[in-house]
Amino acid sequence: MIDLREAQSIAVLTGAGISAESGIPTFRGPGGLWRNFRPEELATPEAFARDPQLVWEWYLWRRRLIAAAEPNAGHRALVELERRTPRFTLITQNVDGLHDLAGSQRILKIHGDIWHSRCSACSYQRRDRSTEEMPPPCPECGAMLRPGVVWFGESLPRIVWDEAERAVSQADVLLVAGTSATVYPAAGLLHLARYVIEVNQEETPFSDRVAVSLRGSCGEVLPRL
Ligand code: BV8
Ligand code: ZN
């Protein structure tokens, strides 16, 4: 059993579960973000090409939900853990920006950021808190802007992903919190870790293979950790 207080380097991987207690529905839970659609129907470039308005509105709905949300005790516990740990990397699959709001410093957003929009045709991108009903036109080339997130079938940002792999392979402990560990390559990070502590309300495909599997909510377990 590794004592977190002794760990010199810690990597953390978070998923939608850490934002659930901030009122943001998870992807696959009850009343999840996908409730009326299957993930592949919305979070894909094909869906955006087929119906940009529908996909854009879905992200607009999420932006509004997220704008009203506050970081919770789970996010704040990770800020505290970062303060106490010599080498610390927070890898998140979440695009909601609540880790930034909570005060985490070293964050690797492997699935992008809902508060970014980027051009569907050129390399233009910008921070975007707008809530325009239609996908706005790119000021550089006129093509439609799209949410700055990684969709299914799209590759993860190269630099960020390489840093995440390095952080996990060099860490004494990988703390995995609030993820179903079903989406790859993110879930593959668990295979790179020396020692994994999992925090989840339910079992995941990794629960019986991690060193420690803590059953409970992030908001309750992480502060205790
Ligand atoms: C890629 C951003 C190729 C957008 C997201 C078959 C097998 C293996 C892989 C594949 C396959 N078919 C297709 C693939 C690849 C695919 C994939 O993995 N599909 C899955 C569905 C099988 N992956 C991709 O397409 C990736 N890209 O592979 O590219 C490639 C390679 C090279 C070159 C070109 C292309 C891209 C994946 C990224 C997709 N984008 N999000 C957006 O947000 O809109 S994924 C989305 O779901 C999230 O970002 C998150 O990463 C992911 C998983 O969700 P979770 O965060 O885990 O949330 P979930 O609801 O699932 O679980 C919540 C958990 O929390 C639960 O366990 C629950 O118990 C727990 N919980 C809830 N409340 C609490 C709690 N725990 C504690 N406390 C609580 N309070
Ligand atoms: Zn453009």
Coordinates of C-alpha atoms and ligand atoms in Angstrom, one line a residue:
M1 CA 0.0 0.0 0.0
I2 CA 1.6 3.3 -1.1
D3 CA 1.0 6.3 1.2
L4 CA 0.1 9.2 -1.0
R5 CA 1.9 11.5 1.5
E6 CA 5.2 9.8 0.5
A7 CA 4.6 9.7 -3.2
Q8 CA 7.0 12.1 -5.0
S9 CA 5.2 12.0 -8.3
I10 CA 1.5 11.5 -8.8
A11 CA -0.6 11.4 -12.0
V12 CA -4.3 11.8 -11.9
L13 CA -6.8 10.8 -14.6
T14 CA -10.4 12.2 -14.2
G15 CA -13.6 11.6 -16.0
A16 CA -17.2 12.9 -16.0
G17 CA -17.8 11.4 -12.5
I18 CA -15.7 14.1 -10.8
S19 CA -18.1 16.8 -12.2
A20 CA -21.3 14.9 -11.5
E21 CA -21.5 16.5 -8.0
S22 CA -21.3 19.9 -9.7
G23 CA -24.5 19.1 -11.4
I24 CA -23.1 18.1 -14.8
P25 CA -24.6 14.8 -15.9
T26 CA -22.1 12.1 -16.8
F27 CA -22.0 10.5 -20.3
R28 CA -23.3 7.0 -19.5
G29 CA -25.0 7.4 -16.2
P30 CA -28.7 7.8 -15.6
G31 CA -30.0 11.0 -17.3
G32 CA -26.5 11.2 -18.9
L33 CA -25.4 13.8 -21.4
W34 CA -26.2 11.3 -24.1
R35 CA -29.7 10.5 -22.9
N36 CA -31.4 11.2 -26.2
F37 CA -28.6 10.2 -28.4
R38 CA -25.8 7.6 -28.6
P39 CA -22.3 9.2 -28.2
E40 CA -21.5 8.2 -31.8
E41 CA -24.5 10.2 -33.0
L42 CA -23.3 13.6 -31.7
A43 CA -19.6 13.6 -30.7
T44 CA -18.3 12.8 -34.2
P45 CA -17.1 14.7 -37.2
E46 CA -19.7 12.8 -39.3
A47 CA -22.5 14.0 -37.1
F48 CA -21.3 17.6 -37.4
A49 CA -21.0 17.3 -41.2
R50 CA -24.5 15.8 -41.4
D51 CA -26.2 18.2 -38.9
P52 CA -23.9 21.0 -37.7
Q53 CA -26.9 22.8 -36.1
L54 CA -27.9 19.8 -33.9
V55 CA -24.3 19.2 -32.8
W56 CA -23.6 22.9 -32.1
E57 CA -26.9 23.2 -30.1
W58 CA -25.9 20.2 -28.0
Y59 CA -22.6 21.8 -27.1
L60 CA -24.5 25.1 -26.4
W61 CA -26.8 23.2 -24.0
R62 CA -23.7 21.8 -22.3
R63 CA -21.9 25.2 -22.2
R64 CA -24.9 26.7 -20.4
L65 CA -25.1 23.8 -18.0
I66 CA -21.4 24.1 -17.3
A67 CA -21.4 27.9 -17.0
A68 CA -23.8 27.5 -14.0
A69 CA -21.7 24.8 -12.4
E70 CA -19.1 25.2 -9.6
P71 CA -16.1 23.0 -8.8
N72 CA -16.9 20.6 -6.0
A73 CA -14.9 19.2 -3.1
G74 CA -13.4 16.6 -5.4
H75 CA -11.9 19.2 -7.7
R76 CA -10.7 21.1 -4.7
A77 CA -9.1 18.1 -3.1
L78 CA -7.0 17.6 -6.3
V79 CA -5.8 21.2 -6.0
E80 CA -4.6 20.5 -2.5
L81 CA -3.0 17.3 -3.5
E82 CA -1.1 19.1 -6.3
R83 CA 0.1 21.7 -3.7
R84 CA 1.6 19.0 -1.6
T85 CA 3.2 16.8 -4.3
P86 CA 6.6 17.6 -5.8
R87 CA 5.7 16.3 -9.3
F88 CA 2.0 16.3 -10.1
T89 CA 0.1 16.0 -13.4
L90 CA -3.7 16.2 -13.8
I91 CA -4.9 14.5 -16.9
T92 CA -8.6 15.1 -17.6
Q93 CA -11.0 13.6 -20.2
N94 CA -13.5 16.4 -19.1
V95 CA -13.9 19.4 -21.4
D96 CA -15.9 21.4 -18.7
G97 CA -12.9 23.5 -17.4
L98 CA -13.9 22.9 -13.7
H99 CA -10.4 21.8 -12.8
D100 CA -9.1 25.2 -14.1
L101 CA -11.8 27.0 -12.1
A102 CA -10.9 25.0 -8.9
G103 CA -7.3 26.2 -9.3
S104 CA -5.4 23.1 -10.6
Q105 CA -2.2 24.2 -12.3
R106 CA -0.8 21.4 -14.4
I107 CA -3.7 20.1 -16.4
L108 CA -3.5 18.0 -19.5
K109 CA -6.9 18.2 -21.4
I110 CA -6.7 15.2 -23.6
H111 CA -10.2 15.6 -25.0
G112 CA -10.1 19.3 -25.5
D113 CA -12.0 22.2 -24.0
I114 CA -15.7 23.1 -24.5
W115 CA -14.7 26.8 -24.0
H116 CA -12.7 26.6 -27.2
S117 CA -14.1 26.8 -30.7
R118 CA -12.0 26.0 -33.8
C119 CA -12.4 26.1 -37.5
S120 CA -13.7 23.0 -39.2
A121 CA -11.4 23.7 -42.2
C122 CA -8.3 25.8 -41.2
S123 CA -6.2 26.0 -38.1
Y124 CA -8.0 29.0 -36.6
Q125 CA -9.2 28.6 -33.0
R126 CA -10.3 30.9 -30.1
R127 CA -11.5 30.8 -26.6
D128 CA -15.3 31.1 -27.0
R129 CA -17.8 31.8 -24.3
S130 CA -20.4 32.9 -26.8
T131 CA -23.7 31.2 -26.9
E132 CA -24.6 31.9 -30.5
E133 CA -27.4 29.6 -31.8
M134 CA -25.6 28.8 -35.1
P135 CA -22.0 27.6 -35.6
P136 CA -20.3 31.0 -36.3
P137 CA -18.2 31.4 -39.5
C138 CA -14.4 31.3 -39.2
P139 CA -13.1 34.9 -39.5
E140 CA -10.1 33.5 -41.4
C141 CA -11.7 31.3 -44.1
G142 CA -15.5 31.5 -43.6
A143 CA -16.0 27.8 -42.8
M144 CA -18.1 26.8 -39.8
L145 CA -16.5 26.8 -36.3
R146 CA -16.9 23.7 -34.2
P147 CA -16.3 23.0 -30.5
G148 CA -12.6 22.6 -29.7
V149 CA -13.1 19.0 -28.4
V150 CA -11.8 15.6 -29.6
W151 CA -14.6 13.6 -31.2
F152 CA -14.9 9.9 -31.6
G153 CA -12.6 8.8 -34.5
E154 CA -10.4 11.9 -34.0
S155 CA -6.9 11.6 -32.7
L156 CA -6.0 13.3 -29.4
P157 CA -3.7 16.4 -29.4
R158 CA -0.3 14.9 -30.0
I159 CA 1.8 16.9 -27.5
V160 CA -0.7 16.7 -24.7
W161 CA -1.1 13.0 -25.2
D162 CA 2.6 12.3 -25.2
E163 CA 2.9 14.3 -22.0
A164 CA 0.1 12.3 -20.4
E165 CA 1.8 9.0 -21.3
R166 CA 5.1 10.2 -19.9
A167 CA 3.5 11.5 -16.7
V168 CA 1.7 8.3 -16.0
S169 CA 4.8 6.1 -16.7
Q170 CA 7.0 8.2 -14.5
A171 CA 4.5 8.5 -11.6
D172 CA 4.7 6.6 -8.4
V173 CA 0.9 6.5 -8.3
L174 CA -1.9 7.0 -10.8
L175 CA -5.1 8.1 -9.2
V176 CA -8.1 7.4 -11.4
A177 CA -11.3 9.3 -10.4
G178 CA -14.8 9.3 -11.9
T179 CA -14.2 7.5 -15.2
S180 CA -15.8 4.4 -16.6
A181 CA -12.4 3.7 -18.2
T182 CA -14.2 2.6 -21.5
V183 CA -12.9 5.2 -23.9
Y184 CA -9.5 4.7 -25.6
P185 CA -6.8 5.7 -25.8
A186 CA -7.4 7.5 -22.4
A187 CA -8.3 4.2 -20.6
G188 CA -5.1 2.7 -21.9
L189 CA -3.2 5.0 -19.5
L190 CA -4.1 2.6 -16.7
H191 CA -1.9 0.0 -18.3
L192 CA 1.1 2.3 -18.2
A193 CA 0.9 2.9 -14.4
R194 CA 3.0 1.2 -11.8
Y195 CA 0.4 1.6 -9.0
V196 CA -3.3 2.6 -9.5
I197 CA -5.8 3.9 -7.0
E198 CA -9.3 4.0 -8.4
V199 CA -12.1 6.2 -7.0
N200 CA -15.5 5.4 -8.4
Q201 CA -19.1 4.9 -7.3
E202 CA -19.3 1.7 -9.3
E203 CA -17.1 -1.1 -10.6
T204 CA -15.2 -0.5 -13.8
P205 CA -13.4 -2.9 -16.1
F206 CA -10.2 -2.1 -14.2
S207 CA -11.6 -2.4 -10.6
D208 CA -10.3 -5.9 -10.1
R209 CA -6.9 -5.1 -11.5
V210 CA -6.0 -1.9 -9.7
A211 CA -4.0 -1.9 -6.5
V212 CA -6.7 -0.1 -4.5
S213 CA -10.3 0.4 -5.6
L214 CA -12.2 2.9 -3.4
R215 CA -16.0 2.8 -3.8
G216 CA -17.6 6.1 -3.2
S217 CA -18.2 9.6 -4.6
C218 CA -15.3 11.8 -5.7
G219 CA -16.6 14.7 -3.5
E220 CA -16.4 12.5 -0.5
V221 CA -13.5 10.2 -1.1
L222 CA -10.9 12.6 -2.6
P223 CA -10.9 15.0 0.3
R224 CA -10.4 12.1 2.6
L225 CA -7.4 10.9 0.5
Ligands
BV8_1 C1 -9.4 7.6 -31.5 C2 -15.0 14.8 -25.8 C3 -8.5 7.0 -33.5 C4 -16.1 15.3 -26.5 C5 -15.0 12.4 -25.8 C6 -13.7 -0.2 -29.9 C7 -12.7 -0.6 -28.9 C8 -11.8 0.3 -28.4 C9 -11.8 1.6 -28.9 C10 -12.7 2.0 -29.9 C11 -13.6 1.0 -30.4 N1 -14.4 1.7 -31.3 C12 -14.0 3.0 -31.4 C13 -13.0 3.1 -30.6 C14 -12.2 4.3 -30.4 C15 -13.0 5.3 -29.6 C16 -13.5 4.7 -28.3 O1 -12.7 4.5 -27.4 N2 -14.8 4.4 -28.3 C17 -15.4 3.8 -27.1 C18 -16.9 4.3 -27.0 C19 -15.3 2.3 -27.2 N3 -12.1 6.4 -29.2 C20 -11.9 7.4 -30.1 O2 -12.5 7.6 -31.1 C21 -10.8 8.4 -29.7 N4 -10.0 8.6 -30.8 O3 -9.4 6.5 -31.1 O4 -8.9 8.0 -32.7 C22 -7.5 7.6 -34.3 C23 -6.1 7.3 -34.0 C24 -5.1 7.8 -34.8 C25 -5.5 8.8 -35.8 C26 -6.8 9.1 -36.0 C27 -7.8 8.6 -35.3 C28 -11.4 9.7 -29.2 C29 -12.1 9.5 -27.9 C30 -12.5 10.9 -27.4 C31 -14.0 11.1 -27.6 N5 -14.4 12.3 -26.9 N6 -15.3 13.5 -25.2 C32 -17.2 15.7 -25.6 O5 -17.0 15.8 -24.3 O6 -18.3 16.0 -26.1 S1 -15.3 10.9 -24.9 C33 -16.3 11.2 -23.5 O7 -16.6 9.9 -22.9 C34 -15.5 11.9 -22.4 O8 -14.6 12.8 -22.8 C35 -14.8 10.8 -21.7 O9 -13.5 10.7 -22.0 C36 -15.4 9.6 -22.2 C37 -15.7 8.6 -21.1 O10 -16.6 9.1 -20.3 P1 -16.3 9.2 -18.7 O11 -15.6 10.5 -18.5 O12 -15.6 8.0 -18.2 O13 -17.7 9.3 -18.2 P2 -18.8 8.1 -18.1 O14 -20.1 8.7 -18.0 O15 -18.5 7.1 -19.1 O16 -18.4 7.5 -16.7 C38 -18.6 8.2 -15.5 C39 -17.9 7.4 -14.4 O17 -18.0 8.1 -13.2 C40 -18.7 6.1 -14.2 O18 -17.8 5.1 -14.0 C41 -19.5 6.4 -12.9 O19 -19.6 5.2 -12.1 C42 -18.6 7.4 -12.2 N7 -19.2 8.4 -11.3 C43 -20.4 9.0 -11.6 N8 -20.6 9.9 -10.6 C44 -19.6 9.8 -9.7 C45 -18.7 8.8 -10.2 N9 -17.6 8.4 -9.5 C46 -17.3 9.1 -8.4 N10 -18.1 10.0 -7.9 C47 -19.2 10.4 -8.5 N11 -20.0 11.4 -7.9
ZN2 ZN -11.1 28.7 -41.0

